[in-house]
Tab-separated table of C-alpha atoms in Angstrom:
chain	number	residue	atom	x	y	z
O	34	MET	CA	133.184	63.894	-27.768
O	35	THR	CA	132.686	66.487	-30.708
O	36	GLU	CA	134.708	69.548	-31.526
O	37	PRO	CA	132.952	73.001	-30.816
O	38	GLY	CA	132.297	74.423	-34.155
O	39	LEU	CA	133.382	78.200	-35.307
O	40	ALA	CA	131.298	80.897	-33.500
O	41	ARG	CA	128.990	83.088	-35.627
O	42	PRO	CA	127.892	86.677	-34.887
O	43	VAL	CA	124.805	87.252	-33.754
O	44	PHE	CA	124.617	90.984	-35.357
O	45	SER	CA	125.765	92.088	-38.813
O	46	THR	CA	127.543	95.115	-38.509
O	47	GLU	CA	124.537	97.153	-40.296
O	48	ASP	CA	122.187	95.724	-37.339
O	49	PHE	CA	124.529	97.856	-35.059
O	50	GLY	CA	123.173	101.061	-37.091
O	51	LEU	CA	119.655	99.832	-36.746
O	52	ILE	CA	120.046	99.473	-33.186
O	53	ARG	CA	121.440	102.566	-32.704
O	54	SER	CA	118.760	104.368	-34.213
O	55	ALA	CA	115.970	102.632	-31.822
O	56	LEU	CA	118.228	103.373	-28.714
O	57	ALA	CA	117.763	107.078	-30.308
O	58	THR	CA	114.300	106.992	-30.851
O	59	ALA	CA	113.386	105.391	-27.713
O	60	ILE	CA	115.874	107.855	-25.636
O	61	LYS	CA	114.216	111.375	-27.432
O	62	ALA	CA	110.476	109.779	-26.681
O	63	GLY	CA	111.837	108.887	-22.842
O	64	GLU	CA	111.942	110.919	-19.714
O	65	ASP	CA	115.191	111.031	-17.777
O	66	ASN	CA	115.601	108.413	-15.448
O	67	GLU	CA	117.582	105.546	-14.709
O	68	GLN	CA	117.043	103.426	-17.655
O	69	SER	CA	117.244	106.329	-20.455
O	70	ARG	CA	120.577	107.194	-18.993
O	71	LYS	CA	121.419	103.377	-19.400
O	72	LEU	CA	120.320	103.664	-23.268
O	73	VAL	CA	122.317	106.632	-23.749
O	74	ASN	CA	125.394	104.457	-22.562
O	75	LEU	CA	124.360	101.755	-24.867
O	76	HIS	CA	123.497	103.859	-27.754
O	77	HIS	CA	127.496	105.725	-27.151
O	78	ARG	CA	129.458	101.951	-26.799
O	79	LEU	CA	127.485	100.774	-29.893
O	80	GLY	CA	128.432	103.882	-31.973
O	81	ARG	CA	132.049	102.100	-31.793
O	82	PHE	CA	130.966	99.130	-34.230
O	83	ALA	CA	129.320	101.527	-36.351
O	84	ARG	CA	132.578	102.769	-37.620
């Protein structure tokens, strides 16, 4: 059996900024519902990676 290879990141650090921008646009354009509140929380959590 072979040893597993090194894990590679799925997103680059630059991608987090792009994803946050896309989320901000979706949040501004959306209505106030459960999904938009989840998007706001995700936007906030992704901010930790952008630092």
